[in-house]
């Protein structure tokens, strides 16, 4: 092992030395010529760094994959060793998942995996086996390899779900069935995607399917895996789950041969561009001096580094195993426990041992962070966790401001204990801390408790218990969602044109209102609007609605008002969709009504959009003007063509103060 460490030491030193001389020589020769191309150089460096980071993440994941596999295989061998003695003594009968054989003087069909594991081919199955001499006889115990591999893959999924959480750059896996697909081009399927993209799992992988730009990138990476299983980079276009836009993506793909899995991680070019910064004139003027100074520093550090590395080799051999075990313990601690509160996380939950699960959500915790700062927010969480631990035995950190109580037999004084926790925390920080709770004793506990919590937050109740009523409501919502998907597929979205009249009752314009058709019935937005927003169907509904309104413009004799919310304007897809629909022939018959309320978070974004559509000839109306906490100066700076005064002012028009406001 010492010899191998020395070899590994000299190889990077040689490459580092060669690279250093080449790098310094090239930089010295081209320094004057490349100053004007500094931005281009920075881009190359960033891309190179990103490639290295992606490749390192994939390599680390493959190492973790191997570690998990070896840990599970070794644990299985240990358990089989102990179980073999017991089973021989008691002559225990087993099914084909676990086998025990007397193999004395018998020829076995086996292979060696990873230079350490014996894999037995027995009755058309493969088994991981352990051999043991008992006197003159040799016994074999084996467990079905597919059973152990399922455990390995499940552990890998758990790790990936944690790693991929809330990240635009995620690790995905595909199953490779063949490297020589037939004429249909199918060579595998999507094996794993992060939670937000689970709908893509199981989708086929075909070399005949290009991306939106016509690039047959799957064919490229299949050839890459076939000729270079260690990995390579491919470029293609894909939908960014963060921005929901089709963007250019750079991905690194590698292959795990034992399981026929390809592992992929990428970065969007937009992420790379965000990292690139232009350097100032002062830096450019001083770069040559810094370069000369850096050569001296580099050589000194390089020599010190080699010397220290050489001295440290004698200790590396001794400490290698200790460091590995320490790292393993640290990883397990980070994986299963929350750093802030020291509580176990949801991965430590043993659902088999509990009969009741409660999720606690601290209300308006994000606002607390904004008002008082994250430092106070962290203190509140720490205190809240401490108080819960004093009242309950099994407490877990579930999310940023959510906790789980896992109860084996329930608890009679749950409400009083929780209220006591709230009082203590509120008193500690002189704040009013409130919560919502979802309670369930119906399996699956976590999912049903989440539904109960959602209902508690929606109705602003202290707690909601998941019961048959809530279950029936969820079932009806699911059925309604299926109907809404059918409406979307059939485009049964109907614009209703409501007449807007003058003081004489004459129609002067129309307001386009969304309706949907299910069977022979027509439904208003109160039937479907909340659900299509929850299920992310709103964008598609709205686009079809807008498209149909524009198609009807020529047939209508009056102008048409179309409602727009701030969320619609902030949505890049909807904004571009509207701008593409507008032309000189139809735009003069359109009035866009923008809801004026405190929900408008970015007036610059709204104003930019309004300027574009007004340039094309459209008119603008501010809807519900005077509602909420109106900033009249900012609203009027949008230069609207109409103000639709909110009913809260009009219905009290007989009072002088309201009349004065309306007149103004």
XYZ file of C-alpha atoms in Angstrom:
664
model
C 0.000 0.000 0.000
C 2.905 2.337 0.795
C 4.341 1.739 -2.666
C 1.005 2.516 -4.277
C 0.709 5.755 -2.284
C 4.182 6.805 -3.470
C 3.238 6.067 -7.080
C 0.039 8.092 -6.699
C 2.140 10.880 -5.180
C 4.687 11.074 -8.012
C 2.146 10.895 -10.832
C 0.259 14.110 -9.871
C 3.582 15.821 -9.100
C 4.864 15.055 -12.599
C 1.636 16.161 -14.251
C 1.406 19.222 -12.018
C 4.989 20.170 -12.863
C 4.476 19.757 -16.610
C 1.189 21.589 -16.499
C 2.717 24.397 -14.415
C 5.599 25.027 -16.845
C 3.281 24.864 -19.862
C 0.674 27.071 -18.212
C 3.188 29.702 -17.035
C 5.010 29.711 -20.392
C 1.817 30.096 -22.408
C 0.499 32.785 -20.088
C 3.799 34.714 -20.298
C 3.887 34.509 -24.108
C 0.263 35.492 -24.724
C -0.313 37.930 -21.853
C -0.102 41.103 -24.001
C -2.169 39.712 -26.864
C -4.980 38.331 -24.705
C -5.830 41.424 -22.633
C -8.497 42.569 -25.133
C -10.040 39.092 -24.983
C -10.267 38.971 -21.169
C -14.016 38.376 -21.157
C -13.611 35.426 -23.518
C -10.886 33.932 -21.315
C -13.050 34.271 -18.216
C -15.871 32.453 -19.997
C -13.563 29.575 -20.896
C -12.266 29.329 -17.327
C -15.794 29.308 -15.871
C -16.935 26.609 -18.296
C -13.852 24.557 -17.499
C -14.509 24.933 -13.764
C -18.127 23.977 -14.219
C -17.129 20.907 -16.204
C -14.708 19.940 -13.466
C -17.379 20.472 -10.782
C -19.948 18.406 -12.681
C -17.440 15.639 -13.355
C -16.340 15.690 -9.708
C -19.974 15.444 -8.552
C -20.519 12.444 -10.830
C -17.270 10.797 -9.677
C -18.177 11.422 -6.017
C -21.604 9.945 -6.629
C -20.074 6.850 -8.241
C -17.777 6.507 -5.215
C -20.787 6.847 -2.914
C -22.622 4.278 -5.041
C -19.691 1.873 -4.647
C -19.465 2.620 -0.904
C -23.169 1.943 -0.363
C -22.983 -1.230 -2.434
C -19.931 -2.554 -0.564
C -21.422 -1.624 2.813
C -24.680 -3.470 2.054
C -22.865 -6.451 0.501
C -20.446 -6.705 3.459
C -23.286 -6.349 5.967
C -25.183 -9.083 4.135
C -22.150 -11.383 4.269
C -21.748 -10.724 8.021
C -25.410 -11.465 8.691
C -25.283 -14.571 6.497
C -22.234 -15.816 8.424
C -24.116 -15.591 11.719
C -27.324 -16.965 10.235
C -25.510 -19.955 8.707
C -24.463 -21.300 12.138
C -27.984 -20.879 13.470
C -29.679 -22.448 10.460
C -27.405 -25.526 10.332
C -28.000 -26.153 14.027
C -31.783 -25.746 13.770
C -32.183 -26.984 10.181
C -34.275 -23.971 9.226
C -36.222 -24.172 5.910
C -35.811 -21.194 3.594
C -37.401 -19.809 0.443
C -35.449 -19.091 -2.740
C -34.501 -15.564 -1.569
C -32.085 -17.136 0.917
C -30.465 -20.537 0.286
C -28.300 -22.867 2.406
C -26.502 -25.742 0.664
C -24.104 -28.523 1.588
C -21.525 -28.098 -1.202
C -18.959 -30.655 0.000
C -17.146 -32.072 -3.081
C -19.623 -30.310 -5.409
C -18.768 -28.269 -8.456
C -20.260 -24.780 -8.369
C -21.036 -22.354 -11.176
C -19.820 -19.059 -9.774
C -18.058 -15.790 -10.639
C -16.078 -13.195 -8.665
C -17.420 -9.636 -8.587
C -15.254 -6.611 -7.682
C -12.420 -9.061 -6.856
C -14.081 -9.810 -3.525
C -17.638 -11.172 -3.788
C -18.592 -14.734 -4.781
C -21.660 -14.757 -7.037
C -23.259 -18.216 -7.415
C -25.405 -19.145 -10.460
C -28.017 -21.488 -9.029
C -31.402 -22.464 -10.495
C -31.460 -19.561 -12.963
C -30.766 -17.057 -10.169
C -27.656 -15.305 -8.944
C -26.775 -15.337 -5.223
C -24.210 -13.497 -3.119
C -22.766 -16.385 -1.088
C -20.658 -17.073 1.986
C -18.741 -20.337 2.441
C -17.826 -21.992 5.754
C -16.096 -25.235 6.721
C -17.804 -27.326 9.384
C -15.530 -30.288 9.999
C -15.395 -32.391 6.851
C -18.316 -30.577 5.288
C -18.502 -27.240 3.502
C -21.711 -25.238 3.749
C -22.826 -22.330 1.618
C -25.363 -19.630 2.424
C -26.527 -17.208 -0.229
C -28.999 -14.371 -0.674
C -30.510 -13.500 -4.016
C -28.382 -10.813 -5.658
C -31.390 -9.005 -7.132
C -32.828 -8.621 -3.614
C -29.619 -6.965 -2.337
C -29.329 -4.804 -5.451
C -32.874 -3.524 -4.893
C -31.765 -2.391 -1.425
C -28.677 -0.722 -2.920
C -30.760 1.126 -5.533
C -33.331 2.216 -2.959
C -30.544 3.658 -0.788
C -29.163 5.444 -3.856
C -32.605 6.957 -4.544
C -32.816 8.255 -0.976
C -29.361 9.847 -1.295
C -30.231 11.411 -4.654
C -33.549 12.826 -3.399
C -31.653 14.571 -0.607
C -28.848 15.777 -2.913
C -31.200 17.000 -5.670
C -33.610 18.861 -3.402
C -34.340 22.402 -4.695
C -31.386 22.352 -7.120
C -31.564 23.307 -10.789
C -28.421 21.188 -11.420
C -29.448 17.687 -10.425
C -28.188 14.122 -10.853
C -30.396 11.842 -12.984
C -30.038 8.195 -14.022
C -31.115 6.142 -17.011
C -31.302 2.395 -17.554
C -29.413 1.158 -20.623
C -31.035 -1.931 -22.136
C -28.850 -2.134 -25.240
C -25.991 -0.343 -26.946
C -27.259 -1.499 -30.378
C -30.868 -0.305 -30.694
C -33.028 -1.561 -33.557
C -34.818 0.636 -36.085
C -37.137 2.166 -33.471
C -34.056 3.640 -31.751
C -35.029 2.691 -28.175
C -32.022 1.855 -26.010
C -33.346 2.359 -22.467
C -35.562 4.423 -20.210
C -35.381 7.139 -17.556
C -34.637 5.299 -14.294
C -34.469 8.170 -11.768
C -35.345 11.874 -11.703
C -35.666 14.296 -8.731
C -39.061 14.680 -7.045
C -40.158 17.707 -9.072
C -39.548 15.753 -12.328
C -40.853 12.320 -11.234
C -43.310 12.356 -14.149
C -40.355 11.775 -16.504
C -39.369 8.464 -14.854
C -40.094 5.496 -17.086
C -40.009 7.528 -20.304
C -38.186 5.761 -23.110
C -34.761 6.867 -24.356
C -34.475 6.805 -28.141
C -31.653 7.867 -30.439
C -34.339 8.954 -32.938
C -35.755 11.696 -30.675
C -34.021 15.105 -31.017
C -34.199 18.137 -28.743
C -36.071 21.314 -29.734
C -33.166 22.398 -31.963
C -33.012 19.094 -33.857
C -29.902 17.872 -32.055
C -29.834 14.057 -31.673
C -27.917 14.291 -28.408
C -29.113 10.923 -27.055
C -27.390 9.210 -29.965
C -24.193 11.096 -29.078
C -24.195 10.110 -25.435
C -25.069 6.476 -26.243
C -21.989 6.345 -28.473
C -20.016 8.054 -25.683
C -21.019 5.424 -23.106
C -20.331 2.649 -25.600
C -16.811 3.858 -26.424
C -15.894 5.691 -23.202
C -17.893 4.413 -20.186
C -15.884 6.630 -17.814
C -17.812 9.580 -19.218
C -17.946 12.550 -21.549
C -19.767 15.861 -22.061
C -22.737 16.531 -24.364
C -24.614 19.747 -25.203
C -28.337 19.988 -25.933
C -31.514 21.968 -25.198
C -33.760 21.070 -22.237
C -36.491 22.635 -20.070
C -35.061 24.359 -16.996
C -37.243 23.315 -13.983
C -36.433 26.619 -12.244
C -37.241 29.032 -15.106
C -39.576 26.667 -17.064
C -37.797 27.872 -20.213
C -36.020 25.806 -22.885
C -32.305 26.501 -22.410
C -28.969 25.251 -23.695
C -27.485 22.714 -21.298
C -24.035 21.141 -20.823
C -24.062 17.706 -19.160
C -21.533 15.088 -18.105
C -22.546 11.440 -18.549
C -20.877 8.369 -17.051
C -21.723 4.675 -16.802
C -22.149 2.252 -13.874
C -21.505 -1.073 -15.567
C -22.664 -3.418 -12.757
C -26.195 -2.032 -12.980
C -26.305 -0.830 -16.615
C -27.076 2.692 -15.377
C -25.978 5.938 -16.957
C -25.462 8.854 -14.540
C -25.992 12.424 -15.758
C -25.563 15.891 -14.292
C -25.585 19.162 -16.164
C -25.549 22.918 -15.903
C -27.549 25.416 -17.933
C -25.606 27.962 -19.974
C -27.642 30.702 -18.260
C -26.115 29.619 -14.928
C -22.623 29.878 -16.414
C -23.322 33.357 -17.811
C -24.431 34.557 -14.385
C -20.999 33.639 -12.989
C -19.055 35.651 -15.559
C -18.035 39.186 -14.524
C -16.176 41.751 -16.562
C -12.894 42.864 -15.065
C -12.093 46.575 -14.728
C -9.413 48.635 -16.409
C -7.293 48.747 -13.248
C -7.154 44.962 -13.096
C -6.208 44.724 -16.778
C -3.358 47.252 -16.343
C -2.028 45.441 -13.292
C -2.477 41.896 -14.559
C 1.040 41.640 -15.971
C 2.634 42.714 -12.670
C 0.418 40.292 -10.770
C 1.391 37.532 -13.189
C 5.138 38.058 -12.577
C 4.607 38.146 -8.835
C 2.384 35.078 -8.994
C 5.171 33.071 -10.689
C 7.444 33.614 -7.677
C 4.658 32.861 -5.203
C 3.603 29.836 -7.204
C 7.139 28.373 -7.231
C 7.572 28.932 -3.479
C 4.178 27.446 -2.639
C 4.782 24.619 -5.085
C 8.088 23.639 -3.430
C 6.583 23.927 0.065
C 3.621 21.865 -1.040
C 5.848 19.070 -2.398
C 7.947 19.041 0.761
C 4.929 18.926 3.100
C 3.238 16.302 0.944
C 6.311 14.116 1.075
C 6.478 14.407 4.876
C 2.806 13.670 5.191
C 2.966 10.410 3.209
C 4.301 8.538 6.231
C 1.207 9.509 8.211
C -1.314 8.925 5.425
C -0.888 5.164 5.457
C -1.520 4.951 9.200
C -4.434 7.380 9.309
C -6.198 6.295 6.110
C -8.671 3.906 7.722
C -9.248 6.201 10.714
C -10.056 9.101 8.419
C -12.420 6.936 6.405
C -14.371 5.862 9.516
C -14.476 9.434 10.815
C -15.721 10.710 7.456
C -18.368 8.017 7.394
C -19.634 9.064 10.831
C -19.703 12.723 9.800
C -21.619 11.910 6.627
C -24.160 9.883 8.561
C -24.546 12.740 11.043
C -25.151 15.271 8.268
C -27.421 12.869 6.428
C -29.719 11.983 9.326
C -29.565 15.045 11.618
C -30.352 18.746 11.301
C -27.341 21.006 11.910
C -29.320 23.873 13.456
C -31.587 22.093 15.967
C -29.656 18.782 16.291
C -32.983 17.012 15.743
C -33.155 13.895 13.525
C -34.629 14.548 10.107
C -37.424 12.686 8.309
C -34.963 10.040 7.051
C -34.721 8.725 10.627
C -38.466 8.133 10.843
C -39.459 4.512 11.407
C -43.042 4.415 10.168
C -43.543 0.819 11.303
C -43.189 1.791 14.976
C -45.551 4.768 14.990
C -49.316 4.936 14.786
C -49.857 8.703 14.724
C -47.934 11.433 12.936
C -48.276 15.182 13.445
C -46.746 17.897 11.258
C -46.375 21.330 12.874
C -45.911 24.409 10.669
C -44.916 27.780 12.168
C -47.185 30.410 10.616
C -45.672 33.311 8.669
C -42.124 32.229 9.513
C -40.787 33.759 6.296
C -42.206 37.136 7.355
C -40.539 36.754 10.754
C -37.195 36.202 8.985
C -37.736 39.256 6.807
C -38.743 41.525 9.697
C -36.285 40.413 12.380
C -33.532 38.683 10.411
C -32.443 35.078 9.977
C -30.387 35.117 13.181
C -33.499 35.620 15.314
C -35.396 33.149 13.118
C -32.757 30.494 13.851
C -33.003 31.198 17.584
C -36.780 30.762 17.427
C -36.359 27.399 15.668
C -33.774 26.219 18.216
C -36.002 27.228 21.143
C -39.071 25.687 19.505
C -37.213 22.400 18.946
C -35.937 22.385 22.538
C -39.430 22.953 23.971
C -40.888 20.189 21.786
C -38.186 17.757 22.952
C -39.106 18.477 26.582
C -42.767 17.660 25.927
C -42.509 14.820 23.404
C -40.166 11.890 22.917
C -39.919 11.589 19.114
C -39.436 14.998 17.470
C -38.047 15.485 13.935
C -37.096 18.495 11.773
C -39.172 18.233 8.609
C -38.635 21.469 6.706
C -37.496 25.044 7.178
C -40.306 25.883 9.610
C -41.914 22.446 10.031
C -41.516 19.748 12.672
C -42.838 16.212 13.028
C -44.112 14.485 16.159
C -44.079 10.695 15.795
C -46.264 8.943 18.369
C -46.463 5.207 18.949
C -49.800 5.194 20.798
C -50.973 8.803 20.542
C -51.039 11.281 23.410
C -54.043 12.598 25.300
C -52.723 16.047 26.204
C -51.272 16.864 22.771
C -53.021 20.235 22.397
C -52.177 21.496 25.877
C -48.518 20.476 25.484
C -48.216 22.209 22.117
C -49.884 25.351 23.452
C -47.446 25.303 26.354
C -44.569 25.168 23.836
C -46.036 28.154 21.962
C -46.413 30.173 25.157
C -42.818 29.515 26.213
C -41.375 30.415 22.800
C -43.562 33.536 22.453
C -42.601 34.684 25.941
C -38.894 34.062 25.278
C -38.776 36.380 22.243
C -41.718 38.668 23.038
C -43.377 37.587 19.795
C -46.693 35.973 19.021
C -45.793 32.569 17.580
C -48.683 30.676 15.985
C -48.843 27.320 14.228
C -50.983 25.037 12.096
C -50.984 21.280 12.688
C -51.895 18.318 10.501
C -52.685 15.140 12.456
C -53.137 11.652 11.017
C -53.302 8.043 12.137
C -54.219 6.768 8.674
C -51.454 5.310 6.524
C -49.492 6.441 4.653
C -48.988 8.687 7.687
C -46.740 11.361 6.144
C -48.876 11.932 3.067
C -52.170 12.057 4.977
C -50.696 14.333 7.662
C -49.491 16.692 4.912
C -53.034 16.801 3.494
C -54.399 17.605 6.947
C -51.776 20.356 7.376
C -52.665 21.834 4.002
C -56.317 21.958 5.047
C -55.373 23.562 8.396
C -53.327 26.243 6.613
C -56.064 26.825 4.043
C -58.765 27.292 6.692
C -56.341 28.846 9.229
C -57.284 26.336 11.920
C -55.055 25.377 14.842
C -55.144 21.727 13.846
C -56.941 19.429 11.423
C -57.200 15.655 11.801
C -57.160 13.607 8.616
C -60.456 11.696 8.490
C -62.957 10.208 6.047
C -64.346 13.668 5.257
C -60.951 15.023 4.256
C -60.155 11.837 2.378
C -63.389 12.174 0.433
C -62.583 15.825 -0.295
C -59.150 14.876 -1.655
C -60.771 12.189 -3.763
C -63.240 14.703 -5.217
C -60.429 17.174 -5.882
C -58.509 14.442 -7.693
C -61.567 13.617 -9.819
C -62.049 17.328 -10.541
C -58.386 17.659 -11.577
C -58.798 14.767 -14.020
C -61.793 16.566 -15.544
C -59.761 19.770 -15.817
C -56.969 17.899 -17.608
C -59.589 16.587 -20.036
C -60.872 20.163 -20.517
C -57.330 21.280 -21.312
C -56.747 18.419 -23.737
C -60.013 19.175 -25.603
C -59.476 22.953 -25.290
C -62.972 23.348 -23.824
C -62.061 26.805 -22.518
C -64.651 29.363 -23.578
C -64.364 33.178 -23.508
C -67.603 34.816 -22.299
C -67.982 38.442 -23.351
C -69.601 40.542 -20.631
C -70.978 43.862 -21.832
C -69.747 47.109 -20.225
C -72.451 49.828 -20.537
C -72.585 53.605 -20.332
C -75.068 55.654 -18.303
C -77.732 54.980 -20.956
C -77.303 51.206 -20.862
C -75.547 51.022 -24.237
C -72.713 48.472 -24.566
C -69.471 50.365 -25.175
C -67.001 47.501 -24.779
C -66.727 43.892 -23.604
C -64.823 42.159 -20.830
C -63.542 38.660 -21.694
C -64.254 36.199 -18.847
C -62.967 32.618 -18.701
C -65.458 29.752 -18.579
C -64.955 25.993 -19.080
C -67.233 23.318 -20.462
C -67.543 19.865 -18.885
C -70.154 17.750 -20.593
C -73.134 20.016 -21.230
C -72.429 22.350 -18.301
C -70.542 25.659 -18.225
C -68.517 26.511 -15.104
C -67.271 29.866 -13.749
C -63.727 30.390 -12.322
C -64.768 29.736 -8.707
C -65.158 26.065 -9.736
C -61.678 25.587 -11.198
C -59.301 28.567 -10.708
C -57.739 27.472 -7.384
C -57.168 23.921 -8.641
C -55.526 24.881 -11.947
C -53.130 27.143 -10.036
C -52.297 24.399 -7.515
C -51.725 21.803 -10.269
C -49.647 24.125 -12.512
C -52.284 24.015 -15.279
C -52.989 27.755 -15.127
C -50.465 28.798 -17.804
C -51.949 26.434 -20.413
C -55.544 27.457 -19.561
C -54.667 31.142 -19.802
C -52.828 30.780 -23.127
C -55.806 28.985 -24.732
C -58.165 31.652 -23.348
C -56.042 34.527 -24.734
C -55.611 32.771 -28.075
C -59.390 32.324 -28.474
C -60.079 35.965 -27.515
C -57.643 37.204 -30.177
C -59.275 34.869 -32.703
C -62.688 36.450 -31.903
C -61.542 40.101 -32.216
C -62.494 40.525 -35.883
C -66.010 39.199 -35.216
C -66.657 41.627 -32.317
C -67.921 45.163 -32.909
C -66.441 46.644 -29.734
C -63.133 46.676 -27.889
C -62.395 43.758 -25.574
C -60.904 43.969 -22.069
C -58.514 41.148 -21.128
C -57.537 40.607 -17.485
C -53.847 40.389 -16.571
C -52.384 39.745 -13.112
C -48.862 40.602 -11.943
C -48.103 36.861 -11.902
C -49.088 36.694 -15.601
C -46.748 39.566 -16.484
C -43.926 38.066 -14.385
C -44.363 34.724 -16.218
C -41.910 34.843 -19.131
C -43.821 32.273 -21.239
C -47.173 34.076 -20.913
C -45.592 37.483 -21.556
C -43.881 36.285 -24.760
C -47.062 34.448 -25.810
C -49.088 37.689 -25.589
C -46.438 39.751 -27.412
C -46.345 37.187 -30.238
C -50.160 37.295 -30.609
C -50.265 41.079 -30.919
C -50.198 42.609 -34.408
C -51.268 45.926 -35.946
C -54.626 44.531 -37.089
C -55.885 43.271 -33.728
C -54.100 45.286 -31.033
C -56.265 48.418 -31.349
C -59.315 46.425 -30.220
C -57.630 45.213 -27.003
C -57.618 46.749 -23.520
C -55.410 44.945 -20.995
C -56.789 45.254 -17.443
C -54.100 45.012 -14.748
C -55.167 44.362 -11.174
C -53.908 47.215 -8.912
C -53.069 45.776 -5.513
C -50.255 45.208 -3.060
C -49.506 41.935 -4.920
C -47.600 43.938 -7.545
C -44.073 43.401 -6.268
C -42.070 44.821 -9.182
C -43.549 47.892 -10.871
C -40.516 48.197 -13.170
C -41.341 44.780 -14.649
C -44.998 45.792 -15.123
C -44.059 49.147 -16.646
C -41.625 47.545 -19.106
C -44.345 45.188 -20.357
C -46.940 47.991 -20.562
C -44.554 50.178 -22.558
C -44.073 47.377 -25.095
C -47.779 46.699 -25.679
C -48.698 50.407 -25.703
C -46.062 50.950 -28.403
C -47.923 48.356 -30.463
C -51.225 50.265 -29.979
C -52.968 48.452 -27.106
C -54.743 50.330 -24.294
C -54.248 49.796 -20.547
C -56.767 49.834 -17.691
C -56.029 49.607 -13.974
C -58.625 47.284 -12.404
C -59.857 47.616 -8.791
C -58.167 51.026 -8.559
C -58.153 52.210 -4.932
C -58.152 48.735 -3.364
C -55.558 47.520 -0.897
C -52.694 49.835 0.013
C -52.628 51.794 -3.213
C -49.619 53.866 -4.154
C -51.378 56.291 -6.520
C -48.174 57.931 -7.766
C -46.584 54.604 -8.746
C -49.796 53.308 -10.338
C -50.350 56.482 -12.363
C -46.718 56.357 -13.501
C -47.837 53.380 -15.615
C -49.836 55.902 -17.760
C -53.076 53.908 -17.917
C -55.830 54.790 -20.390
C -58.606 53.855 -17.932
C -59.075 53.578 -14.182
C -61.723 51.094 -13.012
C -62.584 52.391 -9.544
C -62.923 49.682 -6.877
C -66.443 48.896 -5.645
C -65.404 49.593 -2.032
C -65.291 53.313 -2.952
C -68.305 53.385 -5.251
C -70.726 51.655 -2.882
C -70.030 54.365 -0.264
C -70.270 57.232 -2.773
C -72.875 59.042 -0.644
C -70.265 59.731 2.022
C -68.288 62.941 1.315
C -64.832 61.429 1.856
C -65.487 58.636 -0.667
C -67.031 61.101 -3.121
C -63.939 63.334 -2.871
C -61.630 60.392 -3.544
C -63.652 59.293 -6.600
C -63.739 62.875 -7.954
C -59.995 63.175 -7.558
